[in-house]
Amino acid sequence: MDDSTKEERPNLCKLLEERLIELGLDAETYGPYVVGSDAEELPDVMELLKASSEEEELEDSVWETFSQDVLKAIEQDETFHQEKKNAKKLEAQKKEQELAEKNKAAIKEAEQQPKQAAPKSSQVDDAQKKALMQRFGYEMPDEEEEEVAGVVTNKQAAAAANVERTQELRSKKTTTKKEEQQKTKEQKQSKVQLKEERRKKAIKGERKR
């Protein structure tokens, strides 16, 4: 009986190795006959063993007891085999469950990441809009906000620069206009004052005459 048979039918193989010698039979030669038979075939196998035994004086009760022991060993091996099969099945189910839980946790984590990142992006975007409003006095259009969330694009930067230059030009233009008006006013006042002084001098000259 080979090792694989002993692993599959440990109880029966052990029984045959111990008892076949007592019955005047070689275990390696006649053991496979017993191992390869089922309950229905066992009586015929027992007749073969009796005929082949070197112990001719063995009573029938000995063979009957041996036959019953073989049936018990077969049942024990079937139970052992079923338990082994169930253990493998449970182990496979356990691994499958663990894998399912890991996959579930990974999916849950992946679903939570965008939700956690969204408020952060929104906060950055609000802060940038607030800074632009404080600096330039206007809010970026929604179309430009949607281009890249949380990032000032080249288009936005160019627009902001144009607004800043426009405001500077307006400021300079306003200042220049005010200066011109003030200068014109001063010139008019100077002309009026000069004219008044000339008039007074003329009046004094007339009086002296």
JSON list of C-alpha atoms in Angstrom, two decimals:
[
{"chain": "A", "resi": 1, "resn": "MET", "atom": "CA", "xyz": [0.00, 0.00, 0.00]},
{"chain": "A", "resi": 2, "resn": "ASP", "atom": "CA", "xyz": [1.48, 3.29, -1.09]},
{"chain": "A", "resi": 3, "resn": "ASP", "atom": "CA", "xyz": [1.69, 6.53, 0.89]},
{"chain": "A", "resi": 4, "resn": "SER", "atom": "CA", "xyz": [-1.23, 8.19, -0.88]},
{"chain": "A", "resi": 5, "resn": "THR", "atom": "CA", "xyz": [-3.49, 5.28, 0.07]},
{"chain": "A", "resi": 6, "resn": "LYS", "atom": "CA", "xyz": [-2.37, 5.52, 3.68]},
{"chain": "A", "resi": 7, "resn": "GLU", "atom": "CA", "xyz": [-3.19, 9.24, 3.69]},
{"chain": "A", "resi": 8, "resn": "GLU", "atom": "CA", "xyz": [-6.67, 8.65, 2.27]},
{"chain": "A", "resi": 9, "resn": "ARG", "atom": "CA", "xyz": [-7.48, 5.49, 4.31]},
{"chain": "A", "resi": 10, "resn": "PRO", "atom": "CA", "xyz": [-5.31, 5.75, 7.45]},
{"chain": "A", "resi": 11, "resn": "ASN", "atom": "CA", "xyz": [-7.53, 3.65, 9.74]},
{"chain": "A", "resi": 12, "resn": "LEU", "atom": "CA", "xyz": [-8.06, 0.81, 7.28]},
{"chain": "A", "resi": 13, "resn": "CYS", "atom": "CA", "xyz": [-4.39, 0.64, 6.27]},
{"chain": "A", "resi": 14, "resn": "LYS", "atom": "CA", "xyz": [-3.30, 0.52, 9.89]},
{"chain": "A", "resi": 15, "resn": "LEU", "atom": "CA", "xyz": [-5.79, -2.29, 10.60]},
{"chain": "A", "resi": 16, "resn": "LEU", "atom": "CA", "xyz": [-4.65, -4.34, 7.61]},
{"chain": "A", "resi": 17, "resn": "GLU", "atom": "CA", "xyz": [-0.96, -3.98, 8.46]},
{"chain": "A", "resi": 18, "resn": "GLU", "atom": "CA", "xyz": [-1.63, -5.26, 11.99]},
{"chain": "A", "resi": 19, "resn": "ARG", "atom": "CA", "xyz": [-4.23, -7.97, 11.34]},
{"chain": "A", "resi": 20, "resn": "LEU", "atom": "CA", "xyz": [-3.38, -9.54, 7.99]},
{"chain": "A", "resi": 21, "resn": "ILE", "atom": "CA", "xyz": [-0.11, -10.91, 9.39]},
{"chain": "A", "resi": 22, "resn": "GLU", "atom": "CA", "xyz": [-2.07, -12.56, 12.23]},
{"chain": "A", "resi": 23, "resn": "LEU", "atom": "CA", "xyz": [-4.32, -14.13, 9.62]},
{"chain": "A", "resi": 24, "resn": "GLY", "atom": "CA", "xyz": [-1.34, -15.59, 7.75]},
{"chain": "A", "resi": 25, "resn": "LEU", "atom": "CA", "xyz": [-1.49, -13.07, 4.88]},
{"chain": "A", "resi": 26, "resn": "ASP", "atom": "CA", "xyz": [1.00, -10.57, 3.43]},
{"chain": "A", "resi": 27, "resn": "ALA", "atom": "CA", "xyz": [-0.30, -7.02, 3.89]},
{"chain": "A", "resi": 28, "resn": "GLU", "atom": "CA", "xyz": [1.37, -5.64, 0.78]},
{"chain": "A", "resi": 29, "resn": "THR", "atom": "CA", "xyz": [-0.11, -8.38, -1.38]},
{"chain": "A", "resi": 30, "resn": "TYR", "atom": "CA", "xyz": [-3.65, -8.72, -0.02]},
{"chain": "A", "resi": 31, "resn": "GLY", "atom": "CA", "xyz": [-4.15, -5.28, 1.53]},
{"chain": "A", "resi": 32, "resn": "PRO", "atom": "CA", "xyz": [-5.06, -3.63, -1.80]},
{"chain": "A", "resi": 33, "resn": "TYR", "atom": "CA", "xyz": [-7.90, -6.15, -2.30]},
{"chain": "A", "resi": 34, "resn": "VAL", "atom": "CA", "xyz": [-9.56, -4.96, 0.90]},
{"chain": "A", "resi": 35, "resn": "VAL", "atom": "CA", "xyz": [-8.83, -1.26, 0.31]},
{"chain": "A", "resi": 36, "resn": "GLY", "atom": "CA", "xyz": [-10.30, -1.38, -3.19]},
{"chain": "A", "resi": 37, "resn": "SER", "atom": "CA", "xyz": [-13.57, -3.03, -2.13]},
{"chain": "A", "resi": 38, "resn": "ASP", "atom": "CA", "xyz": [-16.82, -1.61, -0.76]},
{"chain": "A", "resi": 39, "resn": "ALA", "atom": "CA", "xyz": [-19.33, -3.07, 1.71]},
{"chain": "A", "resi": 40, "resn": "GLU", "atom": "CA", "xyz": [-21.05, -5.17, -0.96]},
{"chain": "A", "resi": 41, "resn": "GLU", "atom": "CA", "xyz": [-17.82, -6.64, -2.29]},
{"chain": "A", "resi": 42, "resn": "LEU", "atom": "CA", "xyz": [-16.27, -7.28, 1.13]},
{"chain": "A", "resi": 43, "resn": "PRO", "atom": "CA", "xyz": [-17.80, -10.78, 1.67]},
{"chain": "A", "resi": 44, "resn": "ASP", "atom": "CA", "xyz": [-16.26, -12.05, -1.57]},
{"chain": "A", "resi": 45, "resn": "VAL", "atom": "CA", "xyz": [-12.92, -10.51, -0.60]},
{"chain": "A", "resi": 46, "resn": "MET", "atom": "CA", "xyz": [-13.08, -12.29, 2.77]},
{"chain": "A", "resi": 47, "resn": "GLU", "atom": "CA", "xyz": [-13.58, -15.63, 1.03]},
{"chain": "A", "resi": 48, "resn": "LEU", "atom": "CA", "xyz": [-10.48, -14.92, -1.07]},
{"chain": "A", "resi": 49, "resn": "LEU", "atom": "CA", "xyz": [-8.48, -14.10, 2.07]},
{"chain": "A", "resi": 50, "resn": "LYS", "atom": "CA", "xyz": [-9.62, -17.30, 3.80]},
{"chain": "A", "resi": 51, "resn": "ALA", "atom": "CA", "xyz": [-8.60, -19.39, 0.82]},
{"chain": "A", "resi": 52, "resn": "SER", "atom": "CA", "xyz": [-5.22, -17.69, 0.64]},
{"chain": "A", "resi": 53, "resn": "SER", "atom": "CA", "xyz": [-4.44, -17.76, 4.36]},
{"chain": "A", "resi": 54, "resn": "GLU", "atom": "CA", "xyz": [-1.65, -19.95, 5.64]},
{"chain": "A", "resi": 55, "resn": "GLU", "atom": "CA", "xyz": [-3.53, -20.30, 8.94]},
{"chain": "A", "resi": 56, "resn": "GLU", "atom": "CA", "xyz": [-5.93, -23.09, 8.01]},
{"chain": "A", "resi": 57, "resn": "GLU", "atom": "CA", "xyz": [-7.16, -23.68, 11.56]},
{"chain": "A", "resi": 58, "resn": "LEU", "atom": "CA", "xyz": [-8.63, -20.19, 12.09]},
{"chain": "A", "resi": 59, "resn": "GLU", "atom": "CA", "xyz": [-12.27, -20.24, 13.17]},
{"chain": "A", "resi": 60, "resn": "ASP", "atom": "CA", "xyz": [-14.99, -18.47, 11.25]},
{"chain": "A", "resi": 61, "resn": "SER", "atom": "CA", "xyz": [-15.55, -16.11, 14.18]},
{"chain": "A", "resi": 62, "resn": "VAL", "atom": "CA", "xyz": [-12.04, -14.72, 13.67]},
{"chain": "A", "resi": 63, "resn": "TRP", "atom": "CA", "xyz": [-12.83, -13.88, 10.09]},
{"chain": "A", "resi": 64, "resn": "GLU", "atom": "CA", "xyz": [-16.20, -12.45, 11.06]},
{"chain": "A", "resi": 65, "resn": "THR", "atom": "CA", "xyz": [-14.61, -10.20, 13.66]},
{"chain": "A", "resi": 66, "resn": "PHE", "atom": "CA", "xyz": [-12.00, -9.12, 11.16]},
{"chain": "A", "resi": 67, "resn": "SER", "atom": "CA", "xyz": [-14.72, -8.34, 8.59]},
{"chain": "A", "resi": 68, "resn": "GLN", "atom": "CA", "xyz": [-16.59, -6.16, 11.12]},
{"chain": "A", "resi": 69, "resn": "ASP", "atom": "CA", "xyz": [-13.39, -4.35, 12.05]},
{"chain": "A", "resi": 70, "resn": "VAL", "atom": "CA", "xyz": [-12.74, -3.65, 8.38]},
{"chain": "A", "resi": 71, "resn": "LEU", "atom": "CA", "xyz": [-16.22, -2.13, 7.99]},
{"chain": "A", "resi": 72, "resn": "LYS", "atom": "CA", "xyz": [-15.64, 0.09, 11.04]},
{"chain": "A", "resi": 73, "resn": "ALA", "atom": "CA", "xyz": [-12.29, 1.22, 9.68]},
{"chain": "A", "resi": 74, "resn": "ILE", "atom": "CA", "xyz": [-13.91, 2.04, 6.33]},
{"chain": "A", "resi": 75, "resn": "GLU", "atom": "CA", "xyz": [-16.56, 4.17, 8.10]},
{"chain": "A", "resi": 76, "resn": "GLN", "atom": "CA", "xyz": [-13.90, 5.92, 10.15]},
{"chain": "A", "resi": 77, "resn": "ASP", "atom": "CA", "xyz": [-11.94, 6.74, 7.02]},
{"chain": "A", "resi": 78, "resn": "GLU", "atom": "CA", "xyz": [-15.05, 8.06, 5.29]},
{"chain": "A", "resi": 79, "resn": "THR", "atom": "CA", "xyz": [-15.75, 10.27, 8.29]},
{"chain": "A", "resi": 80, "resn": "PHE", "atom": "CA", "xyz": [-12.13, 11.38, 8.33]},
{"chain": "A", "resi": 81, "resn": "HIS", "atom": "CA", "xyz": [-12.24, 12.11, 4.61]},
{"chain": "A", "resi": 82, "resn": "GLN", "atom": "CA", "xyz": [-15.49, 14.10, 4.95]},
{"chain": "A", "resi": 83, "resn": "GLU", "atom": "CA", "xyz": [-14.13, 16.11, 7.87]},
{"chain": "A", "resi": 84, "resn": "LYS", "atom": "CA", "xyz": [-10.99, 16.85, 5.89]},
{"chain": "A", "resi": 85, "resn": "LYS", "atom": "CA", "xyz": [-13.11, 17.93, 2.94]},
{"chain": "A", "resi": 86, "resn": "ASN", "atom": "CA", "xyz": [-15.28, 20.13, 5.16]},
{"chain": "A", "resi": 87, "resn": "ALA", "atom": "CA", "xyz": [-12.18, 21.69, 6.73]},
{"chain": "A", "resi": 88, "resn": "LYS", "atom": "CA", "xyz": [-10.84, 22.60, 3.29]},
{"chain": "A", "resi": 89, "resn": "LYS", "atom": "CA", "xyz": [-14.22, 24.01, 2.33]},
{"chain": "A", "resi": 90, "resn": "LEU", "atom": "CA", "xyz": [-14.40, 26.11, 5.49]},
{"chain": "A", "resi": 91, "resn": "GLU", "atom": "CA", "xyz": [-10.87, 27.37, 4.90]},
{"chain": "A", "resi": 92, "resn": "ALA", "atom": "CA", "xyz": [-11.76, 28.33, 1.34]},
{"chain": "A", "resi": 93, "resn": "GLN", "atom": "CA", "xyz": [-14.92, 30.09, 2.54]},
{"chain": "A", "resi": 94, "resn": "LYS", "atom": "CA", "xyz": [-12.92, 31.92, 5.21]},
{"chain": "A", "resi": 95, "resn": "LYS", "atom": "CA", "xyz": [-10.38, 33.14, 2.66]},
{"chain": "A", "resi": 96, "resn": "GLU", "atom": "CA", "xyz": [-13.17, 34.14, 0.30]},
{"chain": "A", "resi": 97, "resn": "GLN", "atom": "CA", "xyz": [-14.91, 36.08, 3.09]},
{"chain": "A", "resi": 98, "resn": "GLU", "atom": "CA", "xyz": [-11.67, 37.82, 4.08]},
{"chain": "A", "resi": 99, "resn": "LEU", "atom": "CA", "xyz": [-11.06, 38.78, 0.46]},
{"chain": "A", "resi": 100, "resn": "ALA", "atom": "CA", "xyz": [-14.62, 40.09, 0.13]},
{"chain": "A", "resi": 101, "resn": "GLU", "atom": "CA", "xyz": [-14.20, 42.20, 3.28]},
{"chain": "A", "resi": 102, "resn": "LYS", "atom": "CA", "xyz": [-10.91, 43.61, 1.98]},
{"chain": "A", "resi": 103, "resn": "ASN", "atom": "CA", "xyz": [-12.53, 44.46, -1.34]},
{"chain": "A", "resi": 104, "resn": "LYS", "atom": "CA", "xyz": [-15.47, 46.06, 0.46]},
{"chain": "A", "resi": 105, "resn": "ALA", "atom": "CA", "xyz": [-13.13, 48.13, 2.63]},
{"chain": "A", "resi": 106, "resn": "ALA", "atom": "CA", "xyz": [-11.13, 49.20, -0.42]},
{"chain": "A", "resi": 107, "resn": "ILE", "atom": "CA", "xyz": [-14.29, 50.25, -2.26]},
{"chain": "A", "resi": 108, "resn": "LYS", "atom": "CA", "xyz": [-15.53, 52.18, 0.79]},
{"chain": "A", "resi": 109, "resn": "GLU", "atom": "CA", "xyz": [-12.18, 53.93, 1.13]},
{"chain": "A", "resi": 110, "resn": "ALA", "atom": "CA", "xyz": [-12.19, 54.82, -2.57]},
{"chain": "A", "resi": 111, "resn": "GLU", "atom": "CA", "xyz": [-15.71, 56.25, -2.26]},
{"chain": "A", "resi": 112, "resn": "GLN", "atom": "CA", "xyz": [-14.77, 58.36, 0.77]},
{"chain": "A", "resi": 113, "resn": "GLN", "atom": "CA", "xyz": [-11.64, 59.90, -0.78]},
{"chain": "A", "resi": 114, "resn": "PRO", "atom": "CA", "xyz": [-13.46, 62.15, -3.32]},
{"chain": "A", "resi": 115, "resn": "LYS", "atom": "CA", "xyz": [-15.90, 63.24, -0.59]},
{"chain": "A", "resi": 116, "resn": "GLN", "atom": "CA", "xyz": [-13.02, 64.23, 1.66]},
{"chain": "A", "resi": 117, "resn": "ALA", "atom": "CA", "xyz": [-11.16, 66.01, -1.15]},
{"chain": "A", "resi": 118, "resn": "ALA", "atom": "CA", "xyz": [-14.19, 67.99, -2.37]},
{"chain": "A", "resi": 119, "resn": "PRO", "atom": "CA", "xyz": [-14.54, 70.30, 0.69]},
{"chain": "A", "resi": 120, "resn": "LYS", "atom": "CA", "xyz": [-10.81, 70.98, 0.59]},
{"chain": "A", "resi": 121, "resn": "SER", "atom": "CA", "xyz": [-10.98, 71.99, -3.08]},
{"chain": "A", "resi": 122, "resn": "SER", "atom": "CA", "xyz": [-14.03, 74.14, -2.41]},
{"chain": "A", "resi": 123, "resn": "GLN", "atom": "CA", "xyz": [-12.32, 75.91, 0.47]},
{"chain": "A", "resi": 124, "resn": "VAL", "atom": "CA", "xyz": [-9.28, 76.71, -1.69]},
{"chain": "A", "resi": 125, "resn": "ASP", "atom": "CA", "xyz": [-11.53, 77.98, -4.48]},
{"chain": "A", "resi": 126, "resn": "ASP", "atom": "CA", "xyz": [-13.50, 80.24, -2.10]},
{"chain": "A", "resi": 127, "resn": "ALA", "atom": "CA", "xyz": [-10.30, 81.64, -0.64]},
{"chain": "A", "resi": 128, "resn": "GLN", "atom": "CA", "xyz": [-8.96, 82.47, -4.11]},
{"chain": "A", "resi": 129, "resn": "LYS", "atom": "CA", "xyz": [-12.19, 84.18, -5.13]},
{"chain": "A", "resi": 130, "resn": "LYS", "atom": "CA", "xyz": [-12.16, 86.23, -1.94]},
{"chain": "A", "resi": 131, "resn": "ALA", "atom": "CA", "xyz": [-8.55, 87.28, -2.56]},
{"chain": "A", "resi": 132, "resn": "LEU", "atom": "CA", "xyz": [-9.36, 88.32, -6.14]},
{"chain": "A", "resi": 133, "resn": "MET", "atom": "CA", "xyz": [-12.37, 90.34, -5.00]},
{"chain": "A", "resi": 134, "resn": "GLN", "atom": "CA", "xyz": [-10.31, 92.14, -2.37]},
{"chain": "A", "resi": 135, "resn": "ARG", "atom": "CA", "xyz": [-7.56, 92.92, -4.89]},
{"chain": "A", "resi": 136, "resn": "PHE", "atom": "CA", "xyz": [-9.52, 93.75, -8.03]},
{"chain": "A", "resi": 137, "resn": "GLY", "atom": "CA", "xyz": [-13.01, 94.45, -6.73]},
{"chain": "A", "resi": 138, "resn": "TYR", "atom": "CA", "xyz": [-14.78, 91.81, -8.83]},
{"chain": "A", "resi": 139, "resn": "GLU", "atom": "CA", "xyz": [-15.53, 88.07, -8.80]},
{"chain": "A", "resi": 140, "resn": "MET", "atom": "CA", "xyz": [-14.17, 85.66, -11.40]},
{"chain": "A", "resi": 141, "resn": "PRO", "atom": "CA", "xyz": [-16.85, 84.35, -13.83]},
{"chain": "A", "resi": 142, "resn": "ASP", "atom": "CA", "xyz": [-18.25, 80.90, -13.16]},
{"chain": "A", "resi": 143, "resn": "GLU", "atom": "CA", "xyz": [-16.99, 79.63, -16.54]},
{"chain": "A", "resi": 144, "resn": "GLU", "atom": "CA", "xyz": [-13.39, 80.32, -15.56]},
{"chain": "A", "resi": 145, "resn": "GLU", "atom": "CA", "xyz": [-13.91, 78.87, -12.09]},
{"chain": "A", "resi": 146, "resn": "GLU", "atom": "CA", "xyz": [-15.02, 75.55, -13.59]},
{"chain": "A", "resi": 147, "resn": "GLU", "atom": "CA", "xyz": [-11.91, 75.19, -15.78]},
{"chain": "A", "resi": 148, "resn": "VAL", "atom": "CA", "xyz": [-9.65, 73.95, -13.00]},
{"chain": "A", "resi": 149, "resn": "ALA", "atom": "CA", "xyz": [-11.09, 73.63, -9.49]},
{"chain": "A", "resi": 150, "resn": "GLY", "atom": "CA", "xyz": [-8.93, 75.21, -6.82]},
{"chain": "A", "resi": 151, "resn": "VAL", "atom": "CA", "xyz": [-6.29, 76.53, -9.32]},
{"chain": "A", "resi": 152, "resn": "VAL", "atom": "CA", "xyz": [-5.94, 80.00, -10.91]},
{"chain": "A", "resi": 153, "resn": "THR", "atom": "CA", "xyz": [-5.51, 79.35, -14.65]},
{"chain": "A", "resi": 154, "resn": "ASN", "atom": "CA", "xyz": [-3.43, 81.36, -17.11]},
{"chain": "A", "resi": 155, "resn": "LYS", "atom": "CA", "xyz": [-6.63, 82.82, -18.50]},
{"chain": "A", "resi": 156, "resn": "GLN", "atom": "CA", "xyz": [-7.70, 84.00, -15.06]},
{"chain": "A", "resi": 157, "resn": "ALA", "atom": "CA", "xyz": [-4.28, 85.45, -14.36]},
{"chain": "A", "resi": 158, "resn": "ALA", "atom": "CA", "xyz": [-4.29, 87.35, -17.66]},
{"chain": "A", "resi": 159, "resn": "ALA", "atom": "CA", "xyz": [-7.77, 88.69, -17.00]},
{"chain": "A", "resi": 160, "resn": "ALA", "atom": "CA", "xyz": [-6.72, 89.84, -13.55]},
{"chain": "A", "resi": 161, "resn": "ALA", "atom": "CA", "xyz": [-3.64, 91.56, -14.98]},
{"chain": "A", "resi": 162, "resn": "ASN", "atom": "CA", "xyz": [-5.75, 93.34, -17.60]},
{"chain": "A", "resi": 163, "resn": "VAL", "atom": "CA", "xyz": [-8.15, 94.58, -14.94]},
{"chain": "A", "resi": 164, "resn": "GLU", "atom": "CA", "xyz": [-5.24, 95.82, -12.85]},
{"chain": "A", "resi": 165, "resn": "ARG", "atom": "CA", "xyz": [-3.70, 97.70, -15.80]},
{"chain": "A", "resi": 166, "resn": "THR", "atom": "CA", "xyz": [-7.07, 99.20, -16.72]},
{"chain": "A", "resi": 167, "resn": "GLN", "atom": "CA", "xyz": [-7.57, 100.45, -13.19]},
{"chain": "A", "resi": 168, "resn": "GLU", "atom": "CA", "xyz": [-4.07, 101.94, -13.15]},
{"chain": "A", "resi": 169, "resn": "LEU", "atom": "CA", "xyz": [-4.69, 103.75, -16.46]},
{"chain": "A", "resi": 170, "resn": "ARG", "atom": "CA", "xyz": [-8.02, 105.04, -15.20]},
{"chain": "A", "resi": 171, "resn": "SER", "atom": "CA", "xyz": [-6.38, 106.24, -12.03]},
{"chain": "A", "resi": 172, "resn": "LYS", "atom": "CA", "xyz": [-3.62, 108.02, -13.98]},
{"chain": "A", "resi": 173, "resn": "LYS", "atom": "CA", "xyz": [-6.15, 109.51, -16.39]},
{"chain": "A", "resi": 174, "resn": "THR", "atom": "CA", "xyz": [-8.29, 110.76, -13.53]},
{"chain": "A", "resi": 175, "resn": "THR", "atom": "CA", "xyz": [-5.26, 112.27, -11.80]},
{"chain": "A", "resi": 176, "resn": "THR", "atom": "CA", "xyz": [-4.08, 113.96, -15.00]},
{"chain": "A", "resi": 177, "resn": "LYS", "atom": "CA", "xyz": [-7.51, 115.40, -15.67]},
{"chain": "A", "resi": 178, "resn": "LYS", "atom": "CA", "xyz": [-7.73, 116.79, -12.17]},
{"chain": "A", "resi": 179, "resn": "GLU", "atom": "CA", "xyz": [-4.29, 118.31, -12.48]},
{"chain": "A", "resi": 180, "resn": "GLU", "atom": "CA", "xyz": [-5.22, 119.96, -15.79]},
{"chain": "A", "resi": 181, "resn": "GLN", "atom": "CA", "xyz": [-8.40, 121.34, -14.29]},
{"chain": "A", "resi": 182, "resn": "GLN", "atom": "CA", "xyz": [-6.52, 122.68, -11.29]},
{"chain": "A", "resi": 183, "resn": "LYS", "atom": "CA", "xyz": [-3.86, 124.19, -13.53]},
{"chain": "A", "resi": 184, "resn": "THR", "atom": "CA", "xyz": [-6.48, 125.85, -15.74]},
{"chain": "A", "resi": 185, "resn": "LYS", "atom": "CA", "xyz": [-8.26, 127.19, -12.69]},
{"chain": "A", "resi": 186, "resn": "GLU", "atom": "CA", "xyz": [-5.04, 128.62, -11.32]},
{"chain": "A", "resi": 187, "resn": "GLN", "atom": "CA", "xyz": [-4.22, 130.21, -14.67]},
{"chain": "A", "resi": 188, "resn": "LYS", "atom": "CA", "xyz": [-7.66, 131.80, -14.82]},
{"chain": "A", "resi": 189, "resn": "GLN", "atom": "CA", "xyz": [-7.30, 133.08, -11.30]},
{"chain": "A", "resi": 190, "resn": "SER", "atom": "CA", "xyz": [-3.85, 134.45, -12.13]},
{"chain": "A", "resi": 191, "resn": "LYS", "atom": "CA", "xyz": [-5.19, 136.22, -15.23]},
{"chain": "A", "resi": 192, "resn": "VAL", "atom": "CA", "xyz": [-8.08, 137.69, -13.27]},
{"chain": "A", "resi": 193, "resn": "GLN", "atom": "CA", "xyz": [-5.75, 138.83, -10.52]},
{"chain": "A", "resi": 194, "resn": "LEU", "atom": "CA", "xyz": [-3.31, 140.34, -13.06]},
{"chain": "A", "resi": 195, "resn": "LYS", "atom": "CA", "xyz": [-6.15, 142.08, -14.85]},
{"chain": "A", "resi": 196, "resn": "GLU", "atom": "CA", "xyz": [-7.44, 143.45, -11.57]},
{"chain": "A", "resi": 197, "resn": "GLU", "atom": "CA", "xyz": [-4.00, 144.74, -10.65]},
{"chain": "A", "resi": 198, "resn": "ARG", "atom": "CA", "xyz": [-3.66, 146.45, -14.02]},
{"chain": "A", "resi": 199, "resn": "ARG", "atom": "CA", "xyz": [-7.09, 148.04, -13.61]},
{"chain": "A", "resi": 200, "resn": "LYS", "atom": "CA", "xyz": [-6.18, 149.35, -10.18]},
{"chain": "A", "resi": 201, "resn": "LYS", "atom": "CA", "xyz": [-2.92, 150.81, -11.50]},
{"chain": "A", "resi": 202, "resn": "ALA", "atom": "CA", "xyz": [-4.79, 152.47, -14.32]},
{"chain": "A", "resi": 203, "resn": "ILE", "atom": "CA", "xyz": [-7.24, 154.05, -11.90]},
{"chain": "A", "resi": 204, "resn": "LYS", "atom": "CA", "xyz": [-4.40, 155.36, -9.74]},
{"chain": "A", "resi": 205, "resn": "GLY", "atom": "CA", "xyz": [-2.73, 156.84, -12.81]},
{"chain": "A", "resi": 206, "resn": "GLU", "atom": "CA", "xyz": [-5.87, 158.66, -13.80]},
{"chain": "A", "resi": 207, "resn": "ARG", "atom": "CA", "xyz": [-6.20, 160.14, -10.33]},
{"chain": "A", "resi": 208, "resn": "LYS", "atom": "CA", "xyz": [-2.65, 161.47, -10.36]},
{"chain": "A", "resi": 209, "resn": "ARG", "atom": "CA", "xyz": [-3.35, 163.37, -13.55]}
]
